[in-house]
Amino acid sequence: MARKISYQQAINEALAQEMRRDASVFIMGEDVAGGAGAPGENDAWGGVLGVTKGLYDQFPGRVLDTPLSEIGYVGAAVGAATCGVRPVCELMFVDFAGCCLDQILNQAAKFRYMFGGKASTPLVIRTMVGAGLRAAAQHSQMLTSLWTHIPGLKVVCPSSPYDAKGLLIQAIRDNDPVIFCEHKLLYSMQGEVPEELYTIPFGEANFLRDGKDVTLVSYGRMVNTAMDAARSLAARGIDCEVIDLRTTSPMDEDSILESVEKTGRLVVIDEANPRCSMATDISALVAQKAFGALKAPIEMVTAPHTPVPFSDALEDLYIPDAAKIEQAVLNVIEWSKR
């Protein structure tokens, strides 16, 4: 039975249901048991944005606060995963990955390859991503392409409460390390979510809207912005197909190519900086494998190649919005009329 809950609640429910189902699942991270601003008080907040609230009391000994040392607790989680348990490690902000990158890049991602497939690392790293919360340059980045570039990692970017729950359960059950990217502006988003356990397979994109004129491809929060643009363009007689990648590694290349073969036009939306981004990777894929189908040059709608600004006005300009997507769509439509 489905009911409407928030993205935040969907993640909390996925964690609780998997911990109830599998005693090897546990949570560790900064403030996940106590809470920011409440030292010594167990389950006061449940993480900086309350995602793990209530789990400390439900699962004694399995929700562990850690020291403020990302390299330490992520390393401990990697070690635990190789010993047969399933840690869900919260990296409070993705920006803190610089403090523990060796544990992810050179350890967790490589063990299966280094040991001839005989070792697995069933680790989930949940982390907040994205701009829009006035958190400035060091708490607002979108590093999806960095993770996607690393062989051995799976990278998940849910855009809705339904996807957040199903993809997180799938991530916890996976035997490889998963980076689970939660956009901080989606935590309050409401959506229909089944009460029961369910999974969403990795590497299968979701077609949110069928269309014949232009293909829009994105992931995470930008999927919802793309849908806003598609609805606005529909009122002007332009029919957009919207693809939610769900996971960037593995990435559903076939769905992207099939859609472009149909529409002949592609706009890729990515909140990240443009250089070496998911937007450029998807553009290269289509240019290489579906060039003959293109009726116009590919358009990319991304953030500029700068850090996220602190100024409210500048941050609003930094983040791709529906108006920028609409203009990109109009550009490819006009080009093909030449």
XYZ file of N, CA and C in Angstrom, residues 158-319:
486
model
N 18.944 9.390 -6.687
C 17.479 9.363 -6.746
C 16.871 10.757 -6.852
N 15.794 10.851 -7.621
C 15.139 12.141 -7.868
C 13.794 12.273 -7.175
N 13.340 11.229 -6.485
C 12.004 11.236 -5.887
C 11.997 10.358 -4.639
N 10.998 10.511 -3.773
C 10.898 9.624 -2.612
C 10.784 8.152 -2.997
N 10.008 7.849 -4.044
C 9.851 6.457 -4.488
C 11.207 5.867 -4.872
N 11.959 6.604 -5.664
C 13.268 6.116 -6.089
C 14.250 6.054 -4.923
N 14.169 7.014 -4.009
C 15.096 7.028 -2.877
C 14.989 5.743 -2.069
N 13.775 5.303 -1.797
C 13.608 4.075 -1.015
C 14.045 2.846 -1.809
N 13.531 2.676 -3.007
C 13.835 1.479 -3.785
C 15.297 1.353 -4.159
N 15.925 2.472 -4.485
C 17.339 2.438 -4.853
C 18.234 2.226 -3.635
N 17.839 2.763 -2.470
C 18.660 2.550 -1.275
C 18.608 1.094 -0.824
N 17.449 0.486 -0.883
C 17.363 -0.939 -0.535
C 18.221 -1.768 -1.488
N 18.150 -1.445 -2.775
C 18.993 -2.134 -3.753
C 20.472 -1.921 -3.430
N 20.834 -0.703 -3.041
C 22.230 -0.390 -2.726
C 22.724 -1.192 -1.528
N 21.900 -1.290 -0.494
C 22.302 -2.026 0.709
C 22.508 -3.506 0.398
N 21.722 -4.042 -0.515
C 21.828 -5.463 -0.859
C 22.935 -5.753 -1.866
N 23.467 -4.719 -2.500
C 24.505 -4.909 -3.505
C 25.816 -5.320 -2.840
N 26.598 -6.113 -3.535
C 27.864 -6.596 -2.984
C 29.064 -5.745 -3.365
N 28.822 -4.619 -4.021
C 29.886 -3.682 -4.370
C 29.641 -2.348 -3.670
N 30.684 -1.524 -3.543
C 30.502 -0.222 -2.899
C 29.617 0.703 -3.735
N 28.717 1.388 -3.057
C 27.752 2.274 -3.710
C 27.850 3.664 -3.097
N 27.966 4.676 -3.944
C 27.861 6.068 -3.505
C 26.418 6.500 -3.740
N 25.713 6.829 -2.674
C 24.284 7.143 -2.737
C 24.120 8.645 -2.514
N 23.839 9.362 -3.600
C 23.839 10.827 -3.598
C 22.437 11.376 -3.346
N 22.273 12.071 -2.222
C 20.985 12.629 -1.825
C 21.045 14.150 -1.942
N 20.264 14.701 -2.868
C 20.282 16.162 -3.010
C 19.576 16.793 -1.826
N 20.248 17.720 -1.178
C 19.728 18.285 0.072
C 18.405 19.028 -0.113
N 18.122 19.535 -1.317
C 16.859 20.237 -1.541
C 15.700 19.284 -1.830
N 15.982 17.992 -1.901
C 14.908 17.018 -2.132
C 14.367 16.411 -0.843
N 15.017 16.619 0.284
C 14.608 15.934 1.517
C 13.150 16.187 1.888
N 12.634 17.361 1.582
C 11.244 17.680 1.932
C 10.249 17.316 0.831
N 10.741 16.863 -0.309
C 9.861 16.505 -1.428
C 8.923 15.360 -1.032
N 7.640 15.502 -1.343
C 6.641 14.485 -1.030
C 6.358 13.613 -2.256
N 6.046 12.344 -2.018
C 5.707 11.451 -3.116
C 5.093 10.159 -2.616
N 4.418 9.445 -3.517
C 3.808 8.164 -3.178
C 4.894 7.090 -3.059
N 4.913 6.413 -1.911
C 5.923 5.382 -1.642
C 5.236 4.173 -1.009
N 5.414 2.974 -1.566
C 4.830 1.772 -0.947
C 5.397 1.521 0.447
N 4.566 0.989 1.331
C 5.030 0.645 2.676
C 5.956 -0.566 2.647
N 5.707 -1.490 1.732
C 6.471 -2.731 1.708
C 7.865 -2.512 1.112
N 8.724 -3.498 1.306
C 10.052 -3.498 0.705
C 9.956 -3.640 -0.809
N 10.790 -2.910 -1.530
C 10.902 -3.084 -2.985
C 12.270 -2.564 -3.405
N 12.739 -3.032 -4.533
C 14.026 -2.577 -5.059
C 13.840 -2.020 -6.461
N 14.764 -1.163 -6.859
C 14.823 -0.631 -8.217
C 16.181 -1.028 -8.785
N 16.223 -1.749 -9.892
C 17.505 -2.213 -10.437
C 18.413 -1.054 -10.840
N 19.696 -1.232 -10.657
C 20.675 -0.259 -11.129
C 20.815 -0.371 -12.649
N 21.133 0.749 -13.281
C 21.406 0.747 -14.710
C 20.184 0.746 -15.594
N 19.008 1.006 -15.016
C 17.777 1.081 -15.805
C 17.165 2.459 -15.627
N 17.261 3.280 -16.667
C 16.724 4.638 -16.607
C 15.201 4.616 -16.554
N 14.640 5.710 -16.086
C 13.193 5.849 -15.970
C 12.709 6.907 -16.956
N 11.822 6.509 -17.870
C 11.231 7.465 -18.801
C 10.058 8.146 -18.098
N 10.263 9.387 -17.689
C 9.223 10.112 -16.966
C 8.207 10.752 -17.899
N 8.626 10.959 -19.146
C 7.720 11.594 -20.106
C 8.101 11.151 -21.507
N 7.144 10.653 -22.251
C 7.373 10.305 -23.650
C 7.267 11.558 -24.509
N 8.081 11.619 -25.542
C 8.035 12.771 -26.432
C 8.692 12.458 -27.754
N 8.437 13.300 -28.746
C 8.945 13.033 -30.090
C 9.913 14.092 -30.607
N 9.997 15.255 -29.935
C 10.760 16.372 -30.492
C 12.184 16.492 -29.948
N 12.359 16.346 -28.659
C 13.661 16.556 -28.012
C 13.806 15.578 -26.846
N 15.012 15.050 -26.669
C 15.327 14.208 -25.511
C 16.004 15.047 -24.436
N 15.458 15.018 -23.223
C 16.083 15.653 -22.067
C 16.600 14.553 -21.145
N 17.879 14.602 -20.799
C 18.487 13.589 -19.933
C 19.071 14.270 -18.705
N 18.774 13.720 -17.527
C 19.345 14.259 -16.302
C 19.317 13.201 -15.207
N 19.666 13.625 -13.994
C 19.668 12.739 -12.821
C 19.478 13.607 -11.579
N 19.043 12.991 -10.492
C 18.898 13.719 -9.236
C 17.883 14.848 -9.317
N 18.151 15.921 -8.597
C 17.194 17.025 -8.509
C 16.891 17.651 -9.864
N 17.867 17.693 -10.759
C 17.665 18.341 -12.049
C 16.609 17.642 -12.902
N 16.294 16.392 -12.584
C 15.214 15.698 -13.296
C 13.902 16.451 -13.108
N 13.652 16.912 -11.898
C 12.416 17.629 -11.614
C 12.389 18.984 -12.311
N 13.546 19.625 -12.408
C 13.643 20.885 -13.144
C 13.402 20.647 -14.630
N 13.934 19.541 -15.153
C 13.694 19.189 -16.553
C 12.217 18.932 -16.819
N 11.542 18.293 -15.874
C 10.104 18.055 -16.024
C 9.326 19.368 -16.025
N 9.724 20.314 -15.191
C 9.073 21.632 -15.199
C 9.217 22.285 -16.570
N 10.422 22.207 -17.126
C 10.657 22.791 -18.446
C 9.836 22.079 -19.516
N 9.763 20.759 -19.431
C 9.007 19.983 -20.424
C 7.529 20.350 -20.401
N 6.976 20.534 -19.213
C 5.558 20.920 -19.113
C 5.327 22.303 -19.710
N 6.242 23.217 -19.459
C 6.114 24.561 -20.019
C 6.227 24.541 -21.539
N 7.157 23.758 -22.054
C 7.349 23.666 -23.505
C 6.173 22.984 -24.188
N 5.533 22.054 -23.493
C 4.366 21.374 -24.070
C 3.260 22.368 -24.397
N 3.137 23.400 -23.577
C 2.123 24.429 -23.826
C 2.443 25.238 -25.078
N 3.682 25.135 -25.536
C 4.105 25.837 -26.760
C 4.198 24.876 -27.939
N 3.722 23.655 -27.748
C 3.684 22.688 -28.835
C 4.956 21.897 -29.036
N 5.876 21.934 -28.068
C 7.132 21.184 -28.168
C 7.061 19.991 -27.228
N 7.259 18.803 -27.782
C 7.048 17.549 -27.058
C 8.396 16.955 -26.632
N 8.712 17.056 -25.353
C 10.006 16.586 -24.835
C 9.888 15.207 -24.194
N 10.872 14.373 -24.463
C 11.003 13.101 -23.754
C 11.994 13.314 -22.610
N 11.620 12.914 -21.396
C 12.461 13.155 -20.225
C 12.940 11.825 -19.655
N 14.257 11.684 -19.557
C 14.877 10.462 -19.043
C 15.582 10.760 -17.728
N 15.213 10.018 -16.698
C 15.874 10.071 -15.396
C 16.849 8.899 -15.331
N 18.136 9.184 -15.293
C 19.134 8.113 -15.316
C 19.060 7.208 -14.092
N 18.674 7.760 -12.955
C 18.647 7.051 -11.668
C 20.041 6.680 -11.177
N 20.817 6.002 -12.000
C 22.203 5.681 -11.652
C 23.114 6.158 -12.777
N 24.245 6.736 -12.403
C 25.216 7.148 -13.419
C 26.293 6.095 -13.626
N 26.405 5.165 -12.691
C 27.282 4.001 -12.857
C 26.649 2.823 -12.120
N 26.119 1.852 -12.863
C 26.059 1.760 -14.318
C 25.072 2.770 -14.915
N 25.353 3.189 -16.143
C 24.486 4.139 -16.832
C 23.759 3.432 -17.973
N 22.490 3.738 -18.120
C 21.654 3.110 -19.144
C 21.877 3.807 -20.487
N 22.967 3.430 -21.160
C 23.302 4.045 -22.442
C 22.254 3.738 -23.508
N 21.735 2.526 -23.492
C 20.792 2.119 -24.538
C 19.551 3.003 -24.560
N 19.025 3.335 -23.391
C 17.818 4.164 -23.345
C 18.077 5.554 -23.903
N 19.239 6.108 -23.599
C 19.592 7.426 -24.132
C 19.674 7.373 -25.652
N 20.390 6.382 -26.163
C 20.589 6.279 -27.611
C 19.279 6.016 -28.345
N 18.450 5.152 -27.790
C 17.159 4.865 -28.429
C 16.282 6.108 -28.487
N 16.305 6.900 -27.440
C 15.500 8.119 -27.423
C 16.003 9.128 -28.449
N 17.320 9.299 -28.525
C 17.880 10.247 -29.492
C 17.635 9.782 -30.920
N 17.668 8.483 -31.146
C 17.334 7.962 -32.477
C 15.914 8.363 -32.868
N 15.036 8.450 -31.885
C 13.643 8.827 -32.147
C 13.477 10.333 -32.323
N 14.062 11.128 -31.417
C 13.807 12.575 -31.427
C 14.784 13.356 -32.300
N 16.020 12.877 -32.402
C 17.026 13.570 -33.198
C 17.640 14.785 -32.520
N 17.240 15.063 -31.290
C 17.751 16.245 -30.583
C 17.994 15.876 -29.120
N 19.065 16.437 -28.548
C 19.426 16.090 -27.170
C 19.812 17.332 -26.380
N 19.223 17.444 -25.183
C 19.640 18.437 -24.192
C 19.959 17.678 -22.905
N 21.175 17.854 -22.394
C 21.602 17.187 -21.164
C 21.662 18.225 -20.047
N 21.045 17.901 -18.914
C 20.982 18.833 -17.792
C 21.772 18.256 -16.628
N 22.682 19.067 -16.079
C 23.593 18.590 -15.037
C 23.925 19.760 -14.119
N 23.666 19.613 -12.833
C 23.978 20.689 -11.885
C 25.471 20.864 -11.663
N 26.268 19.918 -12.099
C 27.709 19.965 -11.866
C 28.393 20.960 -12.798
N 29.673 21.215 -12.516
C 30.494 22.019 -13.416
C 30.639 21.290 -14.748
N 30.823 22.014 -15.846
C 30.758 21.367 -17.166
C 31.953 20.499 -17.543
N 33.161 20.843 -17.111
C 34.340 20.098 -17.551
C 34.326 18.670 -16.996
N 34.498 17.691 -17.882
C 34.565 16.277 -17.478
C 33.360 15.883 -16.631
N 32.192 16.348 -17.006
C 30.962 16.124 -16.242
C 30.151 14.985 -16.836
N 29.045 14.634 -16.167
C 28.115 13.685 -16.763
C 27.547 14.246 -18.061
N 27.358 15.554 -18.114
C 26.822 16.174 -19.332
C 27.756 15.959 -20.516
N 29.055 16.151 -20.305
C 29.989 15.945 -21.412
C 30.113 14.469 -21.762
N 30.030 13.596 -20.777
C 30.128 12.159 -21.023
C 28.945 11.673 -21.857
N 27.753 12.108 -21.498
C 26.554 11.704 -22.247
C 26.587 12.300 -23.647
N 27.046 13.538 -23.760
C 27.157 14.168 -25.077
C 28.134 13.405 -25.963
N 29.264 12.984 -25.390
C 30.247 12.216 -26.156
C 29.675 10.873 -26.589
N 28.932 10.230 -25.695
C 28.297 8.951 -26.026
C 27.403 9.083 -27.251
N 26.554 10.098 -27.245
C 25.607 10.275 -28.351
C 26.331 10.705 -29.622
N 27.335 11.576 -29.489
C 28.095 11.997 -30.666
C 28.808 10.818 -31.316
N 29.252 9.869 -30.508
C 29.983 8.712 -31.027
C 29.058 7.649 -31.604
N 27.914 7.405 -30.936
C 27.093 6.253 -31.293
C 25.761 6.592 -31.963
N 25.381 7.867 -31.963
C 24.101 8.224 -32.599
C 24.226 9.523 -33.381
N 25.429 9.795 -33.869
C 25.665 11.057 -34.568
C 24.751 11.216 -35.783
N 24.550 10.131 -36.494
C 23.735 10.199 -37.703
C 22.282 10.547 -37.450
N 21.825 10.352 -36.219
C 20.428 10.652 -35.896
C 20.214 12.108 -35.516
N 21.294 12.830 -35.215
C 21.156 14.192 -34.702
C 20.737 15.179 -35.784
N 19.738 15.969 -35.464
C 19.262 17.030 -36.351
C 19.827 18.390 -35.961
N 20.492 18.452 -34.808
C 21.050 19.707 -34.296
C 22.187 19.379 -33.339
N 23.090 20.329 -33.103
C 24.140 20.097 -32.105
C 23.538 19.827 -30.725
N 24.227 19.028 -29.947
C 23.787 18.723 -28.583
C 23.935 19.972 -27.719
N 22.959 20.210 -26.871
C 23.020 21.322 -25.910
C 23.234 20.762 -24.505
N 24.079 21.448 -23.726
C 24.275 21.100 -22.319
C 23.846 22.281 -21.450
N 23.083 21.979 -20.415
C 22.704 22.993 -19.428
C 23.356 22.583 -18.115
N 24.365 23.319 -17.695
C 25.140 22.970 -16.502
C 25.358 24.208 -15.637
N 25.947 23.986 -14.480
C 26.462 25.102 -13.696
C 27.683 25.674 -14.415
N 28.070 26.911 -14.118
C 29.316 27.439 -14.687
C 30.531 26.756 -14.071
N 31.688 26.966 -14.682
C 32.900 26.303 -14.180
C 33.540 27.150 -13.076
N 32.807 27.284 -11.977
C 33.279 28.021 -10.805
C 32.816 27.277 -9.556
N 33.400 27.566 -8.400
C 32.823 27.050 -7.156
C 31.430 27.636 -6.929
N 30.652 26.995 -6.076
C 29.320 27.501 -5.744
C 29.476 28.793 -4.937
N 28.854 29.896 -5.373
C 29.016 31.169 -4.660
C 28.206 31.225 -3.371
N 28.621 32.103 -2.458
C 27.915 32.282 -1.190
C 26.722 33.221 -1.335
N 26.837 34.208 -2.188
C 25.755 35.174 -2.401
C 24.478 34.475 -2.847
N 23.348 34.824 -2.221
C 22.065 34.234 -2.605
C 21.783 34.448 -4.086
N 21.956 35.678 -4.537
C 21.637 36.015 -5.924
C 22.539 35.258 -6.895
N 23.819 35.166 -6.563
C 24.748 34.460 -7.448
C 24.494 32.954 -7.443
N 24.143 32.401 -6.286
C 23.848 30.969 -6.243
C 22.625 30.644 -7.091
N 21.623 31.507 -7.051
C 20.436 31.288 -7.879
C 20.788 31.302 -9.361
N 21.725 32.165 -9.745
C 22.165 32.208 -11.138
C 23.018 30.992 -11.490
N 23.731 30.480 -10.517
C 24.644 29.348 -10.712
C 23.891 28.065 -11.059
N 22.759 27.829 -10.406
C 22.034 26.564 -10.552
C 21.203 26.570 -11.837
